C-alpha cells in the first residue's frame, strides 16, 4: 500500500485509521449486513450514526445547549447565501443590513453573495497588501443583523488572532478551514459554518452551528431547502442528508477524541506549523508572505518569486510523495495545508525536502 503526504487545501487527508475502519465496515456496518451507503436515513441502523456524530461534535467543540447543529449540503459557498437569507432580518428602519470584513477570496465572495439579498457593507479590507494581514475590525453598527468574518483564510494563509468585539450584533464566522483545529469559544458567535472536506471528513457535508434565537427570521422568499428553521425542526432530515459523509465525520470525531480532543489538536497543530514557519524564517530561498501575527496554523503559503523554480519545487516534491503543494493561482508559489489529519512526520518530511531542494538549487 502506498500513502502520500497530501498537502491539498481540500479535500484533504483523513486519518489512516478512519479510512481503514470505513473500509472494514464498507460492506457490513455494525453487523447490519449493509453498507452505511445503503441505509435508509430514517432507519434504526442509521439513527445512532447521525446522533453519535452530533453528540461528538457538541462535546469536542463545547457547543452550548441553546445552539442547533445542522448537517447540510452545498458547501461553505451555499452558506454565503443562506446566512443573509436567514439572518438578514430588517432592522428597526426596515433595512436589511450586515457588515463584512474582507480578508481574502472567500470573504469577498461571501460579501458579494450577501449583497444580492441585502445591504452587505464591507467595513474593512486587507486587499491593499494582497491580504497578508487581518485588518482592524471597526465596531459594529448596532442596526446590523450580523457581522461576518472568515476566521481562517485558506488561500492567503491568515487567521484572526483575536475575535472582533461585536456586542449585541451576532458574530458569524466561516470556519471551513479551521474548525476543530484549536479551541474556539462557540458562545462568542451567533453562527458558525464549515464545509467538511478540510478538517472534518469527505466533501458533500456542511456543518452549521447556530444560536436558536437567530433561527426563524428567514426572508419570506427563502427556498424551503435553504431555511435553517426547516432543517432545525427536522433534525437535518427534511430531505435525505449526506448520510455517508456524516458517518465518516463521526469516525473522524472519534479519532479526534481518542487523540486528546481539540486542546491536543491545537497543541499539535501549533507544533506542526512551527516546524514549517521556523524553516521559512531561516530560508534564503522561500519566505512566507503573511504578517507573523496573523499566520494560519492550517494553510501555509510560501514563495520565492521565480515561478520556474517554484514549479520545479512542486514537481520534485510530488516525486518524493509530498503532493499538492502548488500555491493557489492568485498567490502563486507553494502552499502547504496541514489540517488535523496531517501528521507531524509529514511536515518534517516537507521541511527536509525543502532544505535539500534549497541546497541543490542554492542562489
Ligand atoms: C474551501 C472554503 C470555502 C468554500 O467551500 P465549498 O465547500 O467548496 O463551498 C469557503 N470558505 C473557506 C474559508 C474555505 O476554505
mmCIF file of N, CA and C in Angstrom, residues 147-223:
data_model
loop_
_atom_site.group_PDB
_atom_site.id
_atom_site.type_symbol
_atom_site.label_atom_id
_atom_site.label_comp_id
_atom_site.label_asym_id
_atom_site.label_seq_id
_atom_site.Cartn_x
_atom_site.Cartn_y
_atom_site.Cartn_z
ATOM 1 N N UNK A 147 -22.488 40.342 11.773
ATOM 2 C CA UNK A 147 -21.126 40.805 11.448
ATOM 3 C C UNK A 147 -20.354 39.580 10.995
ATOM 4 N N UNK A 148 -19.909 39.576 9.745
ATOM 5 C CA UNK A 148 -19.342 38.341 9.166
ATOM 6 C C UNK A 148 -17.822 38.410 9.021
ATOM 7 N N UNK A 149 -17.165 37.357 9.506
ATOM 8 C CA UNK A 149 -15.716 37.241 9.298
ATOM 9 C C UNK A 149 -15.389 35.843 8.759
ATOM 10 N N UNK A 150 -14.214 35.730 8.157
ATOM 11 C CA UNK A 150 -13.682 34.434 7.729
ATOM 12 C C UNK A 150 -12.517 34.150 8.666
ATOM 13 N N UNK A 151 -12.720 33.211 9.581
ATOM 14 C CA UNK A 151 -11.780 33.062 10.700
ATOM 15 C C UNK A 151 -10.390 32.634 10.231
ATOM 16 N N UNK A 152 -10.343 31.723 9.277
ATOM 17 C CA UNK A 152 -9.066 31.290 8.704
ATOM 18 C C UNK A 152 -9.172 31.419 7.184
ATOM 19 N N UNK A 153 -8.192 32.115 6.607
ATOM 20 C CA UNK A 153 -8.247 32.391 5.173
ATOM 21 C C UNK A 153 -7.342 31.418 4.428
ATOM 22 N N UNK A 154 -7.992 30.440 3.847
ATOM 23 C CA UNK A 154 -7.376 29.253 3.275
ATOM 24 C C UNK A 154 -6.371 29.561 2.174
ATOM 25 N N UNK A 155 -6.680 30.548 1.352
ATOM 26 C CA UNK A 155 -5.869 30.811 0.159
ATOM 27 C C UNK A 155 -4.638 31.638 0.512
ATOM 28 N N UNK A 156 -4.820 32.666 1.347
ATOM 29 C CA UNK A 156 -3.690 33.535 1.666
ATOM 30 C C UNK A 156 -2.963 33.122 2.939
ATOM 31 N N UNK A 157 -3.584 32.260 3.750
ATOM 32 C CA UNK A 157 -2.890 31.744 4.928
ATOM 33 C C UNK A 157 -2.855 32.680 6.118
ATOM 34 N N UNK A 158 -3.978 33.385 6.349
ATOM 35 C CA UNK A 158 -4.070 34.211 7.560
ATOM 36 C C UNK A 158 -5.183 33.683 8.454
ATOM 37 N N UNK A 159 -5.098 34.083 9.751
ATOM 38 C CA UNK A 159 -6.225 33.814 10.641
ATOM 39 C C UNK A 159 -6.389 34.976 11.607
ATOM 40 N N UNK A 160 -7.607 35.128 12.078
ATOM 41 C CA UNK A 160 -7.875 36.154 13.087
ATOM 42 C C UNK A 160 -7.181 35.709 14.369
ATOM 43 N N UNK A 161 -6.257 36.529 14.876
ATOM 44 C CA UNK A 161 -5.583 36.145 16.119
ATOM 45 C C UNK A 161 -6.427 36.545 17.322
ATOM 46 N N UNK A 162 -7.346 37.487 17.115
ATOM 47 C CA UNK A 162 -8.241 37.931 18.189
ATOM 48 C C UNK A 162 -9.609 38.199 17.562
ATOM 49 N N UNK A 163 -10.670 37.743 18.212
ATOM 50 C CA UNK A 163 -12.006 37.945 17.645
ATOM 51 C C UNK A 163 -12.442 39.395 17.805
ATOM 52 N N UNK A 164 -13.193 39.934 16.822
ATOM 53 C CA UNK A 164 -13.720 41.287 16.988
ATOM 54 C C UNK A 164 -14.818 41.299 18.058
ATOM 55 N N UNK A 165 -14.916 42.418 18.767
ATOM 56 C CA UNK A 165 -15.988 42.599 19.750
ATOM 57 C C UNK A 165 -17.199 43.131 19.004
ATOM 58 N N UNK A 166 -18.287 42.387 18.999
ATOM 59 C CA UNK A 166 -19.438 42.861 18.237
ATOM 60 C C UNK A 166 -20.661 43.124 19.116
ATOM 61 N N UNK A 167 -20.474 43.064 20.417
ATOM 62 C CA UNK A 167 -21.570 43.396 21.331
ATOM 63 C C UNK A 167 -22.813 42.576 21.058
ATOM 64 N N UNK A 168 -23.951 43.261 20.842
ATOM 65 C CA UNK A 168 -25.214 42.545 20.658
ATOM 66 C C UNK A 168 -25.413 42.096 19.205
ATOM 67 N N UNK A 169 -24.513 42.539 18.317
ATOM 68 C CA UNK A 169 -24.650 42.123 16.911
ATOM 69 C C UNK A 169 -24.037 40.731 16.761
ATOM 70 N N UNK A 170 -24.813 39.751 16.295
ATOM 71 C CA UNK A 170 -24.284 38.378 16.218
ATOM 72 C C UNK A 170 -23.057 38.295 15.301
ATOM 73 N N UNK A 171 -22.021 37.652 15.816
ATOM 74 C CA UNK A 171 -20.806 37.417 15.032
ATOM 75 C C UNK A 171 -20.991 36.111 14.260
ATOM 76 N N UNK A 172 -20.801 36.173 12.951
ATOM 77 C CA UNK A 172 -20.936 34.993 12.086
ATOM 78 C C UNK A 172 -19.562 34.698 11.498
ATOM 79 N N UNK A 173 -19.140 33.431 11.544
ATOM 80 C CA UNK A 173 -17.813 33.127 11.013
ATOM 81 C C UNK A 173 -17.826 31.903 10.113
ATOM 82 N N UNK A 174 -17.119 32.063 9.001
ATOM 83 C CA UNK A 174 -16.802 30.941 8.121
ATOM 84 C C UNK A 174 -15.573 30.262 8.729
ATOM 85 N N UNK A 175 -15.747 29.035 9.212
ATOM 86 C CA UNK A 175 -14.624 28.314 9.823
ATOM 87 C C UNK A 175 -14.301 27.049 9.008
ATOM 88 N N UNK A 176 -14.551 27.134 7.689
ATOM 89 C CA UNK A 176 -14.369 25.965 6.817
ATOM 90 C C UNK A 176 -12.982 25.339 6.951
ATOM 91 N N UNK A 177 -11.954 26.172 7.073
ATOM 92 C CA UNK A 177 -10.598 25.611 7.042
ATOM 93 C C UNK A 177 -9.924 25.612 8.408
ATOM 94 N N UNK A 178 -10.693 25.845 9.482
ATOM 95 C CA UNK A 178 -10.050 25.787 10.810
ATOM 96 C C UNK A 178 -10.916 25.143 11.877
ATOM 97 N N UNK A 179 -12.091 24.627 11.506
ATOM 98 C CA UNK A 179 -12.957 24.017 12.516
ATOM 99 C C UNK A 179 -12.202 22.901 13.248
ATOM 100 N N UNK A 180 -12.259 22.950 14.554
ATOM 101 C CA UNK A 180 -11.631 21.939 15.428
ATOM 102 C C UNK A 180 -10.112 21.866 15.318
ATOM 103 N N UNK A 181 -9.496 22.930 14.783
ATOM 104 C CA UNK A 181 -8.033 22.928 14.699
ATOM 105 C C UNK A 181 -7.405 23.433 15.990
ATOM 106 N N UNK A 182 -8.183 24.165 16.782
ATOM 107 C CA UNK A 182 -7.748 24.658 18.091
ATOM 108 C C UNK A 182 -9.014 25.067 18.839
ATOM 109 N N UNK A 183 -8.918 25.261 20.160
ATOM 110 C CA UNK A 183 -10.133 25.597 20.907
ATOM 111 C C UNK A 183 -10.780 26.887 20.404
ATOM 112 N N UNK A 184 -12.118 26.916 20.419
ATOM 113 C CA UNK A 184 -12.873 28.080 19.965
ATOM 114 C C UNK A 184 -14.098 28.209 20.877
ATOM 115 N N UNK A 185 -14.341 29.422 21.366
ATOM 116 C CA UNK A 185 -15.484 29.635 22.259
ATOM 117 C C UNK A 185 -16.737 29.877 21.418
ATOM 118 N N UNK A 186 -17.528 28.818 21.237
ATOM 119 C CA UNK A 186 -18.708 28.892 20.370
ATOM 120 C C UNK A 186 -19.682 29.977 20.851
ATOM 121 N N UNK A 187 -19.726 30.194 22.161
ATOM 122 C CA UNK A 187 -20.721 31.141 22.701
ATOM 123 C C UNK A 187 -20.449 32.577 22.264
ATOM 124 N N UNK A 188 -19.271 32.838 21.696
ATOM 125 C CA UNK A 188 -18.966 34.187 21.197
ATOM 126 C C UNK A 188 -19.633 34.454 19.829
ATOM 127 N N UNK A 189 -20.228 33.413 19.240
ATOM 128 C CA UNK A 189 -20.729 33.520 17.869
ATOM 129 C C UNK A 189 -22.248 33.336 17.813
ATOM 130 N N UNK A 190 -22.849 33.980 16.824
ATOM 131 C CA UNK A 190 -24.252 33.709 16.533
ATOM 132 C C UNK A 190 -24.367 32.501 15.633
ATOM 133 N N UNK A 191 -23.419 32.384 14.708
ATOM 134 C CA UNK A 191 -23.461 31.273 13.751
ATOM 135 C C UNK A 191 -22.053 30.959 13.255
ATOM 136 N N UNK A 192 -21.787 29.668 13.113
ATOM 137 C CA UNK A 192 -20.527 29.181 12.544
ATOM 138 C C UNK A 192 -20.864 28.216 11.419
ATOM 139 N N UNK A 193 -20.082 28.252 10.350
ATOM 140 C CA UNK A 193 -20.303 27.260 9.296
ATOM 141 C C UNK A 193 -18.992 26.762 8.719
ATOM 142 N N UNK A 194 -19.038 25.521 8.218
ATOM 143 C CA UNK A 194 -17.823 24.905 7.669
ATOM 144 C C UNK A 194 -18.185 23.781 6.716
ATOM 145 N N UNK A 195 -17.591 23.810 5.530
ATOM 146 C CA UNK A 195 -17.633 22.639 4.668
ATOM 147 C C UNK A 195 -16.759 21.566 5.313
ATOM 148 N N UNK A 196 -17.135 20.299 5.147
ATOM 149 C CA UNK A 196 -16.440 19.239 5.890
ATOM 150 C C UNK A 196 -15.096 18.843 5.303
ATOM 151 N N UNK A 197 -14.876 19.154 4.033
ATOM 152 C CA UNK A 197 -13.777 18.496 3.305
ATOM 153 C C UNK A 197 -12.375 18.952 3.674
ATOM 154 N N UNK A 198 -12.262 19.874 4.645
ATOM 155 C CA UNK A 198 -10.917 20.313 5.050
ATOM 156 C C UNK A 198 -10.490 19.673 6.353
ATOM 157 N N UNK A 199 -11.322 19.772 7.366
ATOM 158 C CA UNK A 199 -10.883 19.236 8.664
ATOM 159 C C UNK A 199 -11.823 18.202 9.252
ATOM 160 N N UNK A 200 -12.912 17.878 8.562
ATOM 161 C CA UNK A 200 -13.930 17.048 9.205
ATOM 162 C C UNK A 200 -14.225 15.726 8.518
ATOM 163 N N UNK A 201 -14.000 15.636 7.219
ATOM 164 C CA UNK A 201 -14.409 14.405 6.541
ATOM 165 C C UNK A 201 -14.519 14.614 5.049
ATOM 166 N N UNK A 202 -15.363 13.833 4.381
ATOM 167 C CA UNK A 202 -15.475 13.952 2.923
ATOM 168 C C UNK A 202 -16.293 15.179 2.509
ATOM 169 N N UNK A 203 -16.089 15.614 1.276
ATOM 170 C CA UNK A 203 -16.899 16.690 0.716
ATOM 171 C C UNK A 203 -18.360 16.254 0.646
ATOM 172 N N UNK A 204 -19.254 17.226 0.607
ATOM 173 C CA UNK A 204 -20.676 16.926 0.473
ATOM 174 C C UNK A 204 -21.456 17.231 1.734
ATOM 175 N N UNK A 205 -20.758 17.453 2.822
ATOM 176 C CA UNK A 205 -21.395 17.768 4.098
ATOM 177 C C UNK A 205 -20.955 19.160 4.542
ATOM 178 N N UNK A 206 -21.905 19.951 5.001
ATOM 179 C CA UNK A 206 -21.613 21.266 5.570
ATOM 180 C C UNK A 206 -22.188 21.321 6.975
ATOM 181 N N UNK A 207 -21.383 21.737 7.928
ATOM 182 C CA UNK A 207 -21.846 21.838 9.309
ATOM 183 C C UNK A 207 -22.192 23.297 9.611
ATOM 184 N N UNK A 208 -23.388 23.510 10.174
ATOM 185 C CA UNK A 208 -23.794 24.846 10.618
ATOM 186 C C UNK A 208 -24.134 24.754 12.102
ATOM 187 N N UNK A 209 -23.584 25.670 12.877
ATOM 188 C CA UNK A 209 -23.871 25.741 14.316
ATOM 189 C C UNK A 209 -24.488 27.109 14.544
ATOM 190 N N UNK A 210 -25.739 27.130 14.974
ATOM 191 C CA UNK A 210 -26.452 28.418 15.026
ATOM 192 C C UNK A 210 -27.226 28.563 16.335
ATOM 193 N N UNK A 211 -27.130 29.759 16.910
ATOM 194 C CA UNK A 211 -27.843 30.052 18.154
ATOM 195 C C UNK A 211 -29.347 30.047 17.865
ATOM 196 N N UNK A 212 -30.091 29.400 18.759
ATOM 197 C CA UNK A 212 -31.509 29.159 18.469
ATOM 198 C C UNK A 212 -32.323 30.421 18.235
ATOM 199 N N UNK A 213 -32.010 31.488 18.965
ATOM 200 C CA UNK A 213 -32.834 32.694 18.827
ATOM 201 C C UNK A 213 -32.653 33.375 17.466
ATOM 202 N N UNK A 214 -31.653 32.962 16.705
ATOM 203 C CA UNK A 214 -31.437 33.565 15.381
ATOM 204 C C UNK A 214 -32.193 32.808 14.289
ATOM 205 N N UNK A 215 -32.764 31.668 14.664
ATOM 206 C CA UNK A 215 -33.482 30.839 13.692
ATOM 207 C C UNK A 215 -34.928 31.321 13.595
ATOM 208 N N UNK A 216 -35.479 31.269 12.369
ATOM 209 C CA UNK A 216 -36.904 31.562 12.227
ATOM 210 C C UNK A 216 -37.203 32.971 11.737
ATOM 211 N N UNK A 217 -36.170 33.671 11.266
ATOM 212 C CA UNK A 217 -36.394 35.034 10.760
ATOM 213 C C UNK A 217 -36.077 35.119 9.279
ATOM 214 N N UNK A 218 -36.180 34.000 8.582
ATOM 215 C CA UNK A 218 -35.782 33.973 7.163
ATOM 216 C C UNK A 218 -36.686 34.885 6.337
ATOM 217 N N UNK A 219 -36.076 35.478 5.307
ATOM 218 C CA UNK A 219 -36.862 36.272 4.362
ATOM 219 C C UNK A 219 -37.926 35.371 3.741
ATOM 220 N N UNK A 220 -39.115 35.952 3.460
ATOM 221 C CA UNK A 220 -40.270 35.156 3.028
ATOM 222 C C UNK A 220 -39.983 34.344 1.771
ATOM 223 N N UNK A 221 -39.138 34.902 0.870
ATOM 224 C CA UNK A 221 -38.913 34.223 -0.401
ATOM 225 C C UNK A 221 -37.854 33.118 -0.308
ATOM 226 N N UNK A 222 -37.308 32.886 0.899
ATOM 227 C CA UNK A 222 -36.242 31.893 1.052
ATOM 228 C C UNK A 222 -36.735 30.499 0.656
ATOM 229 N N UNK A 223 -36.074 29.837 -0.289
ATOM 230 C CA UNK A 223 -36.492 28.475 -0.643
ATOM 231 C C UNK A 223 -36.479 27.554 0.584
#
